[in-house]
Each structure stands twice: as C-alpha cells, then as structure tokens.
GROMACS .gro file of C-alpha atoms in nm:
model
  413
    1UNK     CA    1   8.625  -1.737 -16.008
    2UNK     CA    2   8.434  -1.538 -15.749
    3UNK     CA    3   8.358  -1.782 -15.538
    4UNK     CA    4   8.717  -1.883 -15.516
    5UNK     CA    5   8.827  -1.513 -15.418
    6UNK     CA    6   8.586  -1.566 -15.137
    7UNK     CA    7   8.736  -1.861 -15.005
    8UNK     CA    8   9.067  -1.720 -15.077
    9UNK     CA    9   8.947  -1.449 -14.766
   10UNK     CA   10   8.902  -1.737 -14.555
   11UNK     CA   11   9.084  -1.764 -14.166
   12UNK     CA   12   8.924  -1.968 -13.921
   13UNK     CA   13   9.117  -1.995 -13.606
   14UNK     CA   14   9.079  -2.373 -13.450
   15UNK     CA   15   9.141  -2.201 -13.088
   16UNK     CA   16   9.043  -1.803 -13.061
   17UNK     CA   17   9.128  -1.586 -12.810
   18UNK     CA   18   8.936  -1.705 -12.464
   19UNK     CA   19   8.817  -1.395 -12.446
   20UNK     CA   20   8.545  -1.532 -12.652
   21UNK     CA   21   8.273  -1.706 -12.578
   22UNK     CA   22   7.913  -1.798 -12.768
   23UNK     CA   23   7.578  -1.879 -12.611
   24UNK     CA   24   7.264  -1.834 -12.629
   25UNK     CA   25   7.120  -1.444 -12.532
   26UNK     CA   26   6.886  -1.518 -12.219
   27UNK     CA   27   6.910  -1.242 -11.964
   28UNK     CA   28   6.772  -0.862 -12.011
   29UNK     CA   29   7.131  -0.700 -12.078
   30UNK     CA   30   7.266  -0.994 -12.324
   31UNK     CA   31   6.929  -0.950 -12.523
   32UNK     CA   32   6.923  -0.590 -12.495
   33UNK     CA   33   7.283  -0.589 -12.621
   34UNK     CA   34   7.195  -0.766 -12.941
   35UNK     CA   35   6.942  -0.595 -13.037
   36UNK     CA   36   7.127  -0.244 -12.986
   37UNK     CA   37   7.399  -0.423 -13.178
   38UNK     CA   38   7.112  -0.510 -13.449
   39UNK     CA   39   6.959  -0.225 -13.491
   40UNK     CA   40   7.283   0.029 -13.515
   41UNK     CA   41   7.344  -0.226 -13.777
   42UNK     CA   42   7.081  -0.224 -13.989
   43UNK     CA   43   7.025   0.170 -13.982
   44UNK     CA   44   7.418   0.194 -14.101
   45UNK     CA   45   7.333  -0.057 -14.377
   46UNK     CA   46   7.020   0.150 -14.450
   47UNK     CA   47   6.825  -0.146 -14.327
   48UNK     CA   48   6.602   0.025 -14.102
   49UNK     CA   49   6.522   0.382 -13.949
   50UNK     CA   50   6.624   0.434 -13.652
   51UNK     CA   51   6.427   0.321 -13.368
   52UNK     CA   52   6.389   0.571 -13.050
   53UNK     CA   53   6.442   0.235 -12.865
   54UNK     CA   54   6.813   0.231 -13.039
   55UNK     CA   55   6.711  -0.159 -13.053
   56UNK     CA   56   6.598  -0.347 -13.366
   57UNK     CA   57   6.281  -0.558 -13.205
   58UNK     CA   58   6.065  -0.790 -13.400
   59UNK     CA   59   5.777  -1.030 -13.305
   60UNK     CA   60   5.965  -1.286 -13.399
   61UNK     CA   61   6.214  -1.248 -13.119
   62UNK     CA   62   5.930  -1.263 -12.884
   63UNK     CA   63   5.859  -1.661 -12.962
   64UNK     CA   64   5.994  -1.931 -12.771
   65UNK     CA   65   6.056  -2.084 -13.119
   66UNK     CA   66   6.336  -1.846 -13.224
   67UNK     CA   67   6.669  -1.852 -13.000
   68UNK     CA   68   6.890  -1.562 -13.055
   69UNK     CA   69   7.305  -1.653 -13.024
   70UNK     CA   70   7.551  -1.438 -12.890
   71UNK     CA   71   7.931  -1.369 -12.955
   72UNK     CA   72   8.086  -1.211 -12.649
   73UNK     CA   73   8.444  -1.040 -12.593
   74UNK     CA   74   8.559  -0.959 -12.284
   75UNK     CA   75   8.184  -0.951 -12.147
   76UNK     CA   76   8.072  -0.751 -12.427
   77UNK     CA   77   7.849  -0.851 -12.702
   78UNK     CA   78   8.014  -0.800 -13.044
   79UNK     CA   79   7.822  -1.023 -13.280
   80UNK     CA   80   7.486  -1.186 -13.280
   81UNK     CA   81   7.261  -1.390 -13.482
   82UNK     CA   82   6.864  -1.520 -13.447
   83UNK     CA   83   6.754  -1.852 -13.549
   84UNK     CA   84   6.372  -1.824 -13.591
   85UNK     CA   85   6.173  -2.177 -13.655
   86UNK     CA   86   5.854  -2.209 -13.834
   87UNK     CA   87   5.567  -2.130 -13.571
   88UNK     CA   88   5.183  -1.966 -13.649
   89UNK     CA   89   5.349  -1.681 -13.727
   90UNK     CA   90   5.581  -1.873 -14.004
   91UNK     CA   91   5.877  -1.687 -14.109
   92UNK     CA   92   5.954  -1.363 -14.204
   93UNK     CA   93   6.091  -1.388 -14.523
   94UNK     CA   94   5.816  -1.627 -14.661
   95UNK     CA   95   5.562  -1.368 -14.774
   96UNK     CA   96   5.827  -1.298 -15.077
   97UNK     CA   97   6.020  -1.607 -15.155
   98UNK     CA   98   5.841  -1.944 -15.204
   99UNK     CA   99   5.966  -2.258 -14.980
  100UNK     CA  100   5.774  -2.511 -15.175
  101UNK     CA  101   6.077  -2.726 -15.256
  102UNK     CA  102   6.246  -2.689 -14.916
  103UNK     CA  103   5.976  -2.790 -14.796
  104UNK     CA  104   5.931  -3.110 -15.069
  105UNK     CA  105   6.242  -3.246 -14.863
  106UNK     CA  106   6.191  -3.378 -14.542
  107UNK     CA  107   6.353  -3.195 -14.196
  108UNK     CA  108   6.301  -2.908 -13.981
  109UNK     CA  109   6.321  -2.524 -14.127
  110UNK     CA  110   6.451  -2.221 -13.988
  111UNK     CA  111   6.541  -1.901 -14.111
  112UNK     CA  112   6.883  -1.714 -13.977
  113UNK     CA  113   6.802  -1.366 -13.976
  114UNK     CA  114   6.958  -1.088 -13.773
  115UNK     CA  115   7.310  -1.122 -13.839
  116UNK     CA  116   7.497  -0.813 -13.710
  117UNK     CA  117   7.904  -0.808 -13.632
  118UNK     CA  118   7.997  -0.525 -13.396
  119UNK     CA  119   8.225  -0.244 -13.637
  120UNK     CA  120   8.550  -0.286 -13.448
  121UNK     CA  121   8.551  -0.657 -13.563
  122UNK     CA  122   8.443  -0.665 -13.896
  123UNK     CA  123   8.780  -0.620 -14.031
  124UNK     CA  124   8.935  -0.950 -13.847
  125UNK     CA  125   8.927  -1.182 -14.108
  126UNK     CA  126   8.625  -1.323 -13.969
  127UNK     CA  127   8.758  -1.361 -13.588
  128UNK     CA  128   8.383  -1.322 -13.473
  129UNK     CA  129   8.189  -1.419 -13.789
  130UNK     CA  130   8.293  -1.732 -13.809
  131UNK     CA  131   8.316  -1.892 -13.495
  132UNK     CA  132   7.897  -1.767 -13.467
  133UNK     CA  133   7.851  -1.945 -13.753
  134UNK     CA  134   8.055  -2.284 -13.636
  135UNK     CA  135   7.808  -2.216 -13.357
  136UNK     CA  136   7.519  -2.151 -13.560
  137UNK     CA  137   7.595  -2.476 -13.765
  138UNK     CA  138   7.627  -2.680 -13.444
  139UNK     CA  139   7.331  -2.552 -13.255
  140UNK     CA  140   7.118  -2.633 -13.564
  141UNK     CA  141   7.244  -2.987 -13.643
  142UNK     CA  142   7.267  -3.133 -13.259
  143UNK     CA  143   7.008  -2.906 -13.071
  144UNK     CA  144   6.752  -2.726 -13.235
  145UNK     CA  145   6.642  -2.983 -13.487
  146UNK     CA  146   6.705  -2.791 -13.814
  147UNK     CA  147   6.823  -2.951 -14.103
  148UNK     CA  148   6.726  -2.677 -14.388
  149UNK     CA  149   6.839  -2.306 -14.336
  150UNK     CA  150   6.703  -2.024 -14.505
  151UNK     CA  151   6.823  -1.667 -14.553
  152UNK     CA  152   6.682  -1.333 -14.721
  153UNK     CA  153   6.994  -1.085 -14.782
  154UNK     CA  154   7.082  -0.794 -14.993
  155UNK     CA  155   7.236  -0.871 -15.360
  156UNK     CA  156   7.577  -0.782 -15.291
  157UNK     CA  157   7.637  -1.012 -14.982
  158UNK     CA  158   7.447  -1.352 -15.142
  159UNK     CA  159   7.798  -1.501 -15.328
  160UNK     CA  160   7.924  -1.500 -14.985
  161UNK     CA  161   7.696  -1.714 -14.842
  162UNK     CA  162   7.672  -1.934 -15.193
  163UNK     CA  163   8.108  -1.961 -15.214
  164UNK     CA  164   8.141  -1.996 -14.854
  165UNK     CA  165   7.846  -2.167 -14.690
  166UNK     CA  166   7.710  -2.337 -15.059
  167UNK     CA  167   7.370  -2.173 -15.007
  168UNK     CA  168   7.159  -2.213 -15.285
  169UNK     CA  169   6.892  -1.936 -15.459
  170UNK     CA  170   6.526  -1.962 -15.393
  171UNK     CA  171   6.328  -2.023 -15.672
  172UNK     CA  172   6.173  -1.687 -15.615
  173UNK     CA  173   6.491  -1.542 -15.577
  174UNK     CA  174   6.494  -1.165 -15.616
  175UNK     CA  175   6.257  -0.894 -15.465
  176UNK     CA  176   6.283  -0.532 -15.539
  177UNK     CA  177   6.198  -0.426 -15.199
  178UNK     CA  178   6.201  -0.638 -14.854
  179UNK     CA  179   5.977  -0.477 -14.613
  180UNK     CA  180   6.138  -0.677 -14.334
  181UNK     CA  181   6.417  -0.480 -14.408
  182UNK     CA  182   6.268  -0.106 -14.476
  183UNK     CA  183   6.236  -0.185 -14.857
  184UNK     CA  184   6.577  -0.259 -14.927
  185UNK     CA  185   6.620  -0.588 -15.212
  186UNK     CA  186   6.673  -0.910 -15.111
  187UNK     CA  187   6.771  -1.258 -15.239
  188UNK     CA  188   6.681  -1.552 -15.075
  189UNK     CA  189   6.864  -1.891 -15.042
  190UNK     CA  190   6.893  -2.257 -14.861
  191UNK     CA  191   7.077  -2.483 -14.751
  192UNK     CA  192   7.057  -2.863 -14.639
  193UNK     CA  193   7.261  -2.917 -14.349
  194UNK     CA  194   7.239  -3.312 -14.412
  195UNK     CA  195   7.473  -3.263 -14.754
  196UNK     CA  196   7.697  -3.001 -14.594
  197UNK     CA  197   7.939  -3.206 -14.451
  198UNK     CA  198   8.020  -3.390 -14.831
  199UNK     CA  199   8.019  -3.079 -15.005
  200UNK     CA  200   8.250  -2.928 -14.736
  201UNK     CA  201   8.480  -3.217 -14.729
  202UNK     CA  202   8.511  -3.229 -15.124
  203UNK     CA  203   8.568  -2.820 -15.157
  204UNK     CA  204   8.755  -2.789 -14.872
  205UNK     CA  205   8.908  -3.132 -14.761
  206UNK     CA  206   9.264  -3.059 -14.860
  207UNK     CA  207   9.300  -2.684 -14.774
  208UNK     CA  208   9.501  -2.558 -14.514
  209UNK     CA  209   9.386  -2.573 -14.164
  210UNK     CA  210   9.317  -2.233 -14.195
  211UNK     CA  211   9.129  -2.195 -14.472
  212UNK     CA  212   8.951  -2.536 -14.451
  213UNK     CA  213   8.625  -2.488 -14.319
  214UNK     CA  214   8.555  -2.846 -14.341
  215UNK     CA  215   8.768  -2.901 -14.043
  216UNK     CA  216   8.635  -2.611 -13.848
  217UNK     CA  217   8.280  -2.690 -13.909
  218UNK     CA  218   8.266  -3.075 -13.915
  219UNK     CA  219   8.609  -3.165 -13.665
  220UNK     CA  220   8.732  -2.922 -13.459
  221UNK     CA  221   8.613  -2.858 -13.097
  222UNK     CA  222   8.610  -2.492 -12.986
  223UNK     CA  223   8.622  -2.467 -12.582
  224UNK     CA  224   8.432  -2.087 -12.657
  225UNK     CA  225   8.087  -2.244 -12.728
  226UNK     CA  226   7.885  -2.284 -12.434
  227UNK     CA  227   7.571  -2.491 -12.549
  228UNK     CA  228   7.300  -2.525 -12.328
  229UNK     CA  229   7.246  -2.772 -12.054
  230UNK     CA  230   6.930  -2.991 -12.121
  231UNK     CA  231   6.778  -3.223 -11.890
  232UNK     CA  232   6.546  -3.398 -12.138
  233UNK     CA  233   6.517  -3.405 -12.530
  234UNK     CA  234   6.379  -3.053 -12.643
  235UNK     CA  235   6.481  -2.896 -12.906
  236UNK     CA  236   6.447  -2.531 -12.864
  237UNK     CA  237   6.542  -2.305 -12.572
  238UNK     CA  238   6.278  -2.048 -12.463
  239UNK     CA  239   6.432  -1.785 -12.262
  240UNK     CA  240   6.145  -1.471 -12.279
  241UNK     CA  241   5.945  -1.421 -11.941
  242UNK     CA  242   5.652  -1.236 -11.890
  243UNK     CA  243   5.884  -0.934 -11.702
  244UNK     CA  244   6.152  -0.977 -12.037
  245UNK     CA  245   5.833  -0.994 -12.243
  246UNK     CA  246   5.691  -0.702 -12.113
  247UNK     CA  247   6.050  -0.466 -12.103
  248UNK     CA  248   6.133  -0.541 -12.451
  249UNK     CA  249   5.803  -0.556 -12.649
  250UNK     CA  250   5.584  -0.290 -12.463
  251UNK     CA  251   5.803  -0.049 -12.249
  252UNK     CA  252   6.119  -0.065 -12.465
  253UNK     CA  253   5.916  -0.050 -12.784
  254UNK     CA  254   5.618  -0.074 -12.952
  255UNK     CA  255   5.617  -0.446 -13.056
  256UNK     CA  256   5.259  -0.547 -12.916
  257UNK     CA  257   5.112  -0.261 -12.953
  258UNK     CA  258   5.172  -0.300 -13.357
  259UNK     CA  259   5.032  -0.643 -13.373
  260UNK     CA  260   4.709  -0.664 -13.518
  261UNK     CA  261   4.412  -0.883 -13.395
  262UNK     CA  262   4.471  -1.213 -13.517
  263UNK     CA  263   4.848  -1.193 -13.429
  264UNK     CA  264   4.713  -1.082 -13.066
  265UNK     CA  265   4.547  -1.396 -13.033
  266UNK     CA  266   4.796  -1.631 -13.230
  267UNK     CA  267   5.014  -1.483 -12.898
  268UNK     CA  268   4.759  -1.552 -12.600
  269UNK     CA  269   4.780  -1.908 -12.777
  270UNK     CA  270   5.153  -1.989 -12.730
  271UNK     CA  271   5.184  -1.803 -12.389
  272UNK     CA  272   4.815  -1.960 -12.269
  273UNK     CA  273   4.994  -1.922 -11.883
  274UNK     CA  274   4.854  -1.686 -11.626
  275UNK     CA  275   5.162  -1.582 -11.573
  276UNK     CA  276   5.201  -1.383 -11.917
  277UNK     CA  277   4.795  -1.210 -11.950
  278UNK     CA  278   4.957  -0.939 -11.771
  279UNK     CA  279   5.224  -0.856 -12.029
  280UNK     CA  280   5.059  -0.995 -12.360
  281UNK     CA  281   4.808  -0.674 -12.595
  282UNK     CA  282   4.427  -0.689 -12.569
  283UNK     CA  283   4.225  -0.890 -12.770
  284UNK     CA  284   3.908  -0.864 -12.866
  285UNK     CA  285   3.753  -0.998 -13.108
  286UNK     CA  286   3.556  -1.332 -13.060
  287UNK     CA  287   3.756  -1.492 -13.316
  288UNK     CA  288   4.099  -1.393 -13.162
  289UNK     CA  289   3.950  -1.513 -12.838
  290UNK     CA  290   3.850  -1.872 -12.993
  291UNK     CA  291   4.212  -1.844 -13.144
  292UNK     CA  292   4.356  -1.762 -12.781
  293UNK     CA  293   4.197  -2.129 -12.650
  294UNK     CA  294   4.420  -2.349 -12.869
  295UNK     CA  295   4.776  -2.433 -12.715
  296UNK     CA  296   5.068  -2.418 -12.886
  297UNK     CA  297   5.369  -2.609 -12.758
  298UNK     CA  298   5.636  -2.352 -12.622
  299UNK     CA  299   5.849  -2.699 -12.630
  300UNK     CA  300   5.902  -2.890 -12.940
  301UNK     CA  301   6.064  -3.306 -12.820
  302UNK     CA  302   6.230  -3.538 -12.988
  303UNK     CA  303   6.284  -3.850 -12.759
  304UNK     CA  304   6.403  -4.183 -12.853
  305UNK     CA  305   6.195  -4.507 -12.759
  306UNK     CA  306   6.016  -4.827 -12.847
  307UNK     CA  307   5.716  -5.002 -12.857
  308UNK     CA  308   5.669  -5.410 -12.764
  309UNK     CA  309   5.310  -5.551 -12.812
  310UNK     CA  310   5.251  -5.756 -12.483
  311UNK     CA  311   5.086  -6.125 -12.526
  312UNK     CA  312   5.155  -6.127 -12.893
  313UNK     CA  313   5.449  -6.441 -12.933
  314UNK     CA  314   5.790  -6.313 -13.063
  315UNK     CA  315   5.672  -5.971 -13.103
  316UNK     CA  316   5.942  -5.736 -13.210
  317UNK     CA  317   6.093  -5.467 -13.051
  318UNK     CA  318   5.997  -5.138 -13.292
  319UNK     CA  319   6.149  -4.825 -13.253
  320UNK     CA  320   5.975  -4.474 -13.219
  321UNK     CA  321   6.046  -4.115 -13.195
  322UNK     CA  322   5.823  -3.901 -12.952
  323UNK     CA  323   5.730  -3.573 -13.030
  324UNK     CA  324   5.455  -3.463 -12.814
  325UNK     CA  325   5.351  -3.558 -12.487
  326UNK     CA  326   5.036  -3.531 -12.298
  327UNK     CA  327   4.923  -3.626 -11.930
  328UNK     CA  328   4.824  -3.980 -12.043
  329UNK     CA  329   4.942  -3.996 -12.378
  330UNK     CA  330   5.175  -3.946 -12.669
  331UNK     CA  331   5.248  -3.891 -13.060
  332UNK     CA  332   5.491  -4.068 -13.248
  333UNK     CA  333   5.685  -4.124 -13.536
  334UNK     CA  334   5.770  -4.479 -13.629
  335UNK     CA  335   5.924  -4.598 -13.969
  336UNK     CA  336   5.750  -4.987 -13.894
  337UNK     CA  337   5.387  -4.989 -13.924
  338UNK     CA  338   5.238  -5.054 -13.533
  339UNK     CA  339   4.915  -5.230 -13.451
  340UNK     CA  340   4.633  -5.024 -13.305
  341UNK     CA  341   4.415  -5.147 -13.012
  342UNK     CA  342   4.716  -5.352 -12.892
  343UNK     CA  343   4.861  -5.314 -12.519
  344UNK     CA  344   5.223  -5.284 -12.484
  345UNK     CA  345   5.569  -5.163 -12.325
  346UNK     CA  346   5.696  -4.811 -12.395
  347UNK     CA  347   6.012  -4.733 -12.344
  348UNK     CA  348   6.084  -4.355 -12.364
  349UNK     CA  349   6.416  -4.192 -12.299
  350UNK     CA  350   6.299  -3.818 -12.219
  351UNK     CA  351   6.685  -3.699 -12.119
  352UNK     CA  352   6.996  -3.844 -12.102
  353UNK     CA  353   6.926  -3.942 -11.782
  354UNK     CA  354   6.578  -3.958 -11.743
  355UNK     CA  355   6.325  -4.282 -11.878
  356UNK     CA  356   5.995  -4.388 -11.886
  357UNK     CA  357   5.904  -4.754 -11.907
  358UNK     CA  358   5.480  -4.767 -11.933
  359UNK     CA  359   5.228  -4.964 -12.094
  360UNK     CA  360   5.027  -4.838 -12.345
  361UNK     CA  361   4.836  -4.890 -12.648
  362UNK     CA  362   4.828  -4.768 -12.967
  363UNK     CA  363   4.505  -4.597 -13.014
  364UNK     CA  364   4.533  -4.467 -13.394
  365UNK     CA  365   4.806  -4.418 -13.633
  366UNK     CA  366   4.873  -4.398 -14.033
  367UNK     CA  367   5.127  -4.544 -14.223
  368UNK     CA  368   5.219  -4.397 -14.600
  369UNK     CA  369   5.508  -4.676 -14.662
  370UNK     CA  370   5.817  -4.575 -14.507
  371UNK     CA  371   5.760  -4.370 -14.213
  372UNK     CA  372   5.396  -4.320 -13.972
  373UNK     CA  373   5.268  -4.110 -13.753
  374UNK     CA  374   5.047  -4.314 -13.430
  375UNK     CA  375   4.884  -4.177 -13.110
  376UNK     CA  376   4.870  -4.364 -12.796
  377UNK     CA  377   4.774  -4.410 -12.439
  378UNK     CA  378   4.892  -4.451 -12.172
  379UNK     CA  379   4.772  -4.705 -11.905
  380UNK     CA  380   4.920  -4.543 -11.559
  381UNK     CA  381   5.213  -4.232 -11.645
  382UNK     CA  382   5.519  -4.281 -11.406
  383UNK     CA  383   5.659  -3.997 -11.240
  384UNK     CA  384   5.906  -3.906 -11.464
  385UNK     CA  385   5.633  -3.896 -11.713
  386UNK     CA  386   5.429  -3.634 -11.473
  387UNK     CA  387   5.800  -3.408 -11.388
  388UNK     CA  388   5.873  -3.373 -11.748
  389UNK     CA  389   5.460  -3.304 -11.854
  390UNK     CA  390   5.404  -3.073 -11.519
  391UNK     CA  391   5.756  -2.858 -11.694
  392UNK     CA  392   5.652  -2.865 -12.035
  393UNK     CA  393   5.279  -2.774 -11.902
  394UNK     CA  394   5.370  -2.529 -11.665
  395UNK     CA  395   5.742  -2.368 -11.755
  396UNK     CA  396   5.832  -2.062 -11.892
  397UNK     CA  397   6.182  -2.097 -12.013
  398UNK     CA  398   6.399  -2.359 -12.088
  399UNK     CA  399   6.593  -2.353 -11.731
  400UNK     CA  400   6.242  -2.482 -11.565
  401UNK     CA  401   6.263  -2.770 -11.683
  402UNK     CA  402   6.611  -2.862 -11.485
  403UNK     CA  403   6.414  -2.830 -11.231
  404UNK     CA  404   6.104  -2.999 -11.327
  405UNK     CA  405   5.939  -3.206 -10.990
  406UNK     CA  406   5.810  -2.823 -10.876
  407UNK     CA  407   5.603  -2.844 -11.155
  408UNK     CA  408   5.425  -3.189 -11.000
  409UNK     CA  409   5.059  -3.131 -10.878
  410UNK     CA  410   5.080  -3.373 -10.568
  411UNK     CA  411   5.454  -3.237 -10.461
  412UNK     CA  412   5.562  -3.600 -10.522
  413UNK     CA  413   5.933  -3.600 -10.521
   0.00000   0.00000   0.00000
C-alpha cells in the first residue's frame, strides 16, 4: 500500500521546460556547482559538517571511472548526481554492505551516490528528479556499461527507490552508522537494469502518460539530454585534468592531502602521465612506489569485431568483443571457443566510424563453456589502431580522443 502512494506522487513530463538541459559536469564552474549543491545538501540533511570549502569533495570524484551528471536551469545547476564504477579504490559503500550476489550475476557495477536536488525544486513533483534519473538510466544502459546499480541511503528514503525504481535490499541491508555519510544509517539496495524494462512495463504499462514511468524511461525521447559525443567505443567519460585535479582536491580542499599511502600510490597508478606528478600527493614508501608502476586504464572499451582463421578451409566467421587494447595487441571476449597459435583477420570496429581490419593470432585464451576470454597479436597495427592507442595512451579526458592523430608518435596523419 506504500509503494502504491509513491507511485500515486508520480509526474513525469514527456517534454520539460527547455530551460533544462542534462549532461555530464566537465568544466571547473559546472563541477564546482555540484559539489556546492552537494555539500549544502548533505549538511541540511545532517549528512555531513560543513566543509570550509562549502563543497562536498570525495576521492571518488577524482577518478576517471566516476562521471558526475548535471541538471541545469537557465544555466544554473539545480540537481546533480555521481555515477562511480568499480576501480582500485572499489566503491564507497562496500566496506558495509556485501555485493556478493550482485556480483554472482554477470554485468558491470556502479554505485549512484551524490544525489542532491537544489531546494527551490524539490517541491515540483519531480520536474528535476526525474528527468536526472531518465538520464541516469540512459547513460548507464547505452554508455557507461552498467547493468547493476547500487545505492546506500538513509531508512526513510529506501521505499522510494524500492516503489518507484524496484530497487531491491542488500543482503546486508542496515548499518547503524555510514561513515560516508558522517555516521548517519543507511540501507543499501540494487537493481538490474537488464529486468527493468519488464518490470516497468508490467507495473506501469497501462498508467497514464504521466504517471507511467515505463514510457518515460523505456520510450520517450527528451530533446534536454545532451549525451556525449564519442568517437570510438569507450565507456566512461574522464573529464578531471591535472589543473581541475589540482583546484578541487588540493587548493579547494583537502582531498589528497587525506589520502593515506597506499591510496597515494593506487593514484600515481591511474594518472601514470607526466602531466599529473605535479598535482597528485607524495609518496613514499617503496611499496606505494612499486604500486605507482602498474597502469590502470583511465579508458575502459567495448568494441565489436571478429576473428577468421586464415588457410584453415570454411573457417567461420566468430565474433568478439574487445576490451583492451595495446600497441600490438588485444584482449577479448568471445562466446565460441578460438584456436590459439592460428593467424587470422580481425576485424575491429573502434567507433562508429572508425575500423581496423589486421591479422593476428591468437596467442592464449580460456574457455569455461559459454563465454572466453583470449589474448592476441597483432602482426602490423594500422593507423587507426595507433590514433585510437596513442589517445587512450596519452589523453587526459574524454574530448582527446576526438582528436586522436595528435596523439601519433610519427605525426602520421
């Protein structure tokens, strides 16, 4: 019966006033508005003390893994979420709450976390709330990868997200005290977004328009969502550089500073670019230093292609899905096992408008049944190979790599 008072609350507006658009939070002032937005939040809400910054900061927003989204109104910020994927420094909510059977299921993970709603709109019937989360939803499903959400919030707000959004409680599901959150309790809760659209459609299916978020989420087309442009198939969008690293997380506040040693180097790792020593805390340790030398990809990839063994008669045509790339070589998923020490034909669509057709073999690889995971190499890497490598390489954000061939060693155009 509570759940249906909930959706009884429901009013999602098909077309909102133009006024408002939602994208991603990538320059100084839309970032700095958020997190002013955040923290004035979470200090009303008891959330948080209040920061001399007047911004809520965490390390989290400092990875290239977590993209924060932005509701804006007449050029002003008034609502704002973060989407934070799994990285070294996992999640924040998963020293409390165990993710053992999200994680069972197969998919991508992140955790939506600073949620904030600017006071003048919080009594709109959800003008602002829910368009960022039509946003949310569709950022998730079609560019970021993510097909499980999870959330840690305080008791009295969970039945919203269970009614509305069919979130379901962790099996750890109630803390006495957050510390993410300056002690305050917190439940925590999933959801698949691979079953949302048949649970939406059977809930809310015959609803009015209104009310049925079924159609909002799943069918309807809002003109205020600005996603971002992509030249090839990555699946985040890093927008921190070393200057926005350095204003927010050592001169605004006292982010870096805070970190201890092996977080310090777990940093140096992801950011392992000249460009950033400047900005990133002092290690020193020998361990953190070790820790420093491994890379961690600032760009996850998922790119469509195939693999056709050459001189082998009627060999078939086996489809693959690259996730990492290297100078002269690749990994890949493949749900057909592939032969090993066998040349053949790649054929790798990096962008909707960008290919690479090579030849390369299969150097090693494991198979468990339905689905495998191979290595290969590459015999000669074309140039689109080297732009998109040289960007992923050498780029900071995820605007370098529209403009990838400056990142090409020879200046071959």
């Amino acid at each position: 019966m509570r759940f249906a008072v909930y959706r009884s609350f429901v009013d999602c507006d098909p077309k909102p006033d133009p006024r408002l658009v939602l994208k991603i939070a990538e320059t100084k002032e839309e970032l700095e508005a958020c997190f002013t937005l955040l923290h004035d939040a979470y200090v009303s809400s008891g959330f948080m003390q209040p920061d001399p910054s007047g911004m809520r900061v965490t390390i989290y927003h400092a990875l290239p893994t977590t993209t924060t989204l932005c509701a804006k109104f007449d050029g002003e910020v008034v609502g704002t979420l973060s989407l934070i994927r799994e990285s070294v420094f996992g999640f924040p909510l998963q020293s409390i709450f165990n993710l053992h059977g999200v994680r069972e299921k197969s998919g991508n993970i992140a955790e939506v976390s600073a949620l904030a709603v600017h006071p003048k709109f919080r009594k709109t019937g959800g003008s602002i709330l829910f368009p960022l989360m039509k946003f949310m939803y569709e950022y998730c499903t079609t560019f970021f990868d993510t097909r499980h959400l999870v959330i840690a919030v305080n008791p009295n707000r969970i039945e919203m997200y269970e009614s509305l959004l069919f979130f379901e409680r962790l099996v750890e599901n109630s803390v006495e005290h957050y510390d993410f959150a300056n002690g305050a309790p917190a439940v925590g809760a999933s959801v698949d977004l691979h079953l949302s659209p048949g649970i939406f459609k059977q809930v809310y299916g015959k609803k009015p328009r209104r009310k049925n978020l079924y159609l909002y989420f799943m069918r309807t087309k809002l003109r205020n969502i600005v996603m971002p442009s992509r030249r090839y198939f990555t699946t985040n969008d890093p927008v921190m550089t070393a200057d926005l690293l350095d204003h927010f997380f050592n001169l605004r506040t006292q982010t870096f500073h805070q970190l201890s040693e092996r977080e310090r180097g777990l940093l140096h790792s992801i950011y392992n670019l000249p460009g950033y020593k400047r900005v990133l805390p002092v290690v020193f340790s020998e361990s953190s230093f070790r820790n420093r030398q491994r890379k961690h990809q600032r760009y996850s990839l998922k790119c469509p292609g195939s693999f056709c063994a050459i001189g082998t008669e009627n060999s078939p045509v086996q489809s693959l899905r690259v996730v990492e790339l290297s100078d002269d070589g690749f990994l890949a998923h493949s749900k057909d096992p592939l032969p090993t020490g066998v040349w053949g034909e790649v054929n790798i669509h990096l962008g909707s408008e960008e290919r690479s057709v090579m030849k390369a073999m299969v150097m090693r690889g494991k198979h468990n049944g339905s689905s495998g995971f191979y290595g290969f190499k590459l015999a000669e890497p074309d140039l689109p190979w080297r732009k998109l490598v040289g960007a992923l390489k050498a780029g900071t954000t995820h605007d370098d790599l529209d403009n990838a061939t400056q990142f090409l060693l020879d200046g071959t155009h």
